[in-house]
């Protein structure tokens, strides 16, 4: 039955109900009706009707009420298109009045009827009449006295008696809920959850089954899986009114659902209803192709289903549920893949703060690397290493991290920095090694010298105090927060196998160390797309040799120092090749400016002068000589390789020696050598000439042949624009989107975090371009570079290896642009694999 003018529709199996017109709850109730489940009669109001109510209209309530039992209490519930968008709170017991209380007293008892009436008055007064909640603070304990008090206070505050007509009550409830939905606060809250500006709200008006009576009566919710793990387990709660528990006021009267030695259960009290409930949930799972939670009442032993909702779940449970549904033949494997948000896998890969735990938030920053950990505050890399040696968990706190902090980061359980953004040093390294990290926490005062942190609320923390870093949500929490363990179970592995069967984009990992490479293998990366060799030089033994090379005054002296590093580099590369077992390994030649390997304070200057046995004045002069106004655009990358060619010569020789060494062990590999920061084809010519010369010399020396591929890391806009000139000289182009974004925007990725949130809030940028690939600007450069490179060299391999490589949106762009692979941090590989699979499934469905 439907009223034509107002879209007031009785929910029946054939009624014209749609999720896009009446909301998800109304549509779900219709599906339950189609399954012939015991749902009380329900009327649905469409989005259009509710909008009209908010504007001052009102449907014909006589028509609406004629569709329902005139003697029943009613409830009104919100029905938005997406449950995550929320909505006004449900209103229960509409129709409760003096006459209805007297009528119910015979069925459920006078006290229960009075309390039901009182509960409705309280709810109506606060949420419909909008009275101050504290007006009922002094309510008497006796039910009859409490009711009289509430009715008197209501009349005093509103200057009219409490409405006794169900039509009046229902009209005011509908009007209140409609206007609440269209209020500014509600609109902003749902927009933050992704709702469109014009998102509509439906309402459902349902006869109430109050769950009270002389026989077994009560109310509850039940589901067949655990919301945290997805395991098959009956969970929920049941409040029994007939077991002497006050179902209206009790917060601790919940009974067990299944039989339990610890106390009475629903299965004991109402075995027939319990069996029906299990059967109904199994039917819902089969027919609705989803794990559902049933909201129910039992009235004198009879079961009523008030609502069916998709079971709330975390990422781990979502994966387990999707895989189980597919394995049971309820949905397809492709359907299971499409049900998991790729970024949600981050919750499975790292420990997380328990979402149900209380959070004492000290400050907020940028969640740069997901996961959570608790540890004692330390302010230096050395203190972090010392804490790790004692077996103490610590959080490394720095204004910003540098390559010198690498060992301290490895020793810490989490990192917190005052400065930085999504592609700052701390963020990139944190994601690479799976370390929870919050950067850009500029609202806190960092006092490294005094070993203190001051929170915005004035709380002062000292070295040794415990904090929890929530890198998923970008929060710094006081003390030790409850954590949930990572959830890499069998279901996760099965889902990833299904993803690999359908995806058509290769996913590699960025890995700088053997530990990173092993992690990449564990996550089934199909090779290493970026190995940053500079991170190998910060071991103390190597750092001293690097500094000797920097202070060498002649090419011969530099070569002599580098000859001592060569076997170390060779061993590094050989170990990477062994771990990857013949899969491609792309090694980026030395990139950072040399000053990053020199100390920045006077104590460091003195220590280096002693280590190198030179005057401190010489150390200071050399550091001043290497200083640059803008080192990110200075003497680094290929510029350093051309002006100090001995560095690249050593690295290339080490790569080739490692290739020959592992070939003798049965590992066949064709190493990929990548030149960083190229902006002109002549740079490639010069480096290529030296690489080829080193290869020829080594072949002559050893009598061994080997193959290699030379490529360019496209990080400058000019390299993208001149890709047609560069491509014929190389085998591959890999777009480094971190620096390319930085140079395209003219933004410092380490400093942009200070204002980026304001820019995004005010719509200057839709998203942080260091977090989400800028498809219009940086993306256009990628497209131009790819098109011109392919035109000049059709067989060239194209990829991206910046942090954007793990973002689903970036993967979609690269797939559409014809890129061969993406490369990202090891812990983002599963995210990329699933995102690539979803693109293939979606593309197949569209075709």
CSV table of C-alpha atoms in Angstrom, one decimal, residues 6 32 43 99 126 231 259 275 315 317 333 392 463 486 526 585 651 714 724 729 731 754 757 760 783:
chain,number,residue,atom,x,y,z
A,6,UNK,CA,3.6,11.5,0.0
A,32,UNK,CA,13.3,-9.7,5.6
A,43,UNK,CA,5.7,1.9,7.1
A,99,UNK,CA,-5.0,5.4,28.6
A,126,UNK,CA,14.7,15.9,25.6
A,231,UNK,CA,35.0,-16.4,13.6
A,259,UNK,CA,23.7,-22.4,27.2
A,275,UNK,CA,16.3,-22.0,17.5
A,315,UNK,CA,39.1,-5.2,8.9
A,317,UNK,CA,36.6,-9.8,10.6
A,333,UNK,CA,35.7,-15.0,-5.1
A,392,UNK,CA,62.8,-1.7,26.8
A,463,UNK,CA,62.2,11.2,28.8
A,486,UNK,CA,47.8,-7.9,13.8
A,526,UNK,CA,57.2,-9.6,-7.5
A,585,UNK,CA,66.0,-5.9,-8.3
A,651,UNK,CA,78.5,1.0,-6.8
A,714,UNK,CA,62.1,10.4,-13.5
A,724,UNK,CA,61.3,11.0,-25.6
A,729,UNK,CA,69.2,5.2,-24.2
A,731,UNK,CA,65.6,0.0,-20.7
A,754,UNK,CA,52.6,22.8,8.7
A,757,UNK,CA,45.6,20.6,6.5
A,760,UNK,CA,42.8,20.9,2.2
A,783,UNK,CA,51.0,10.7,-18.9
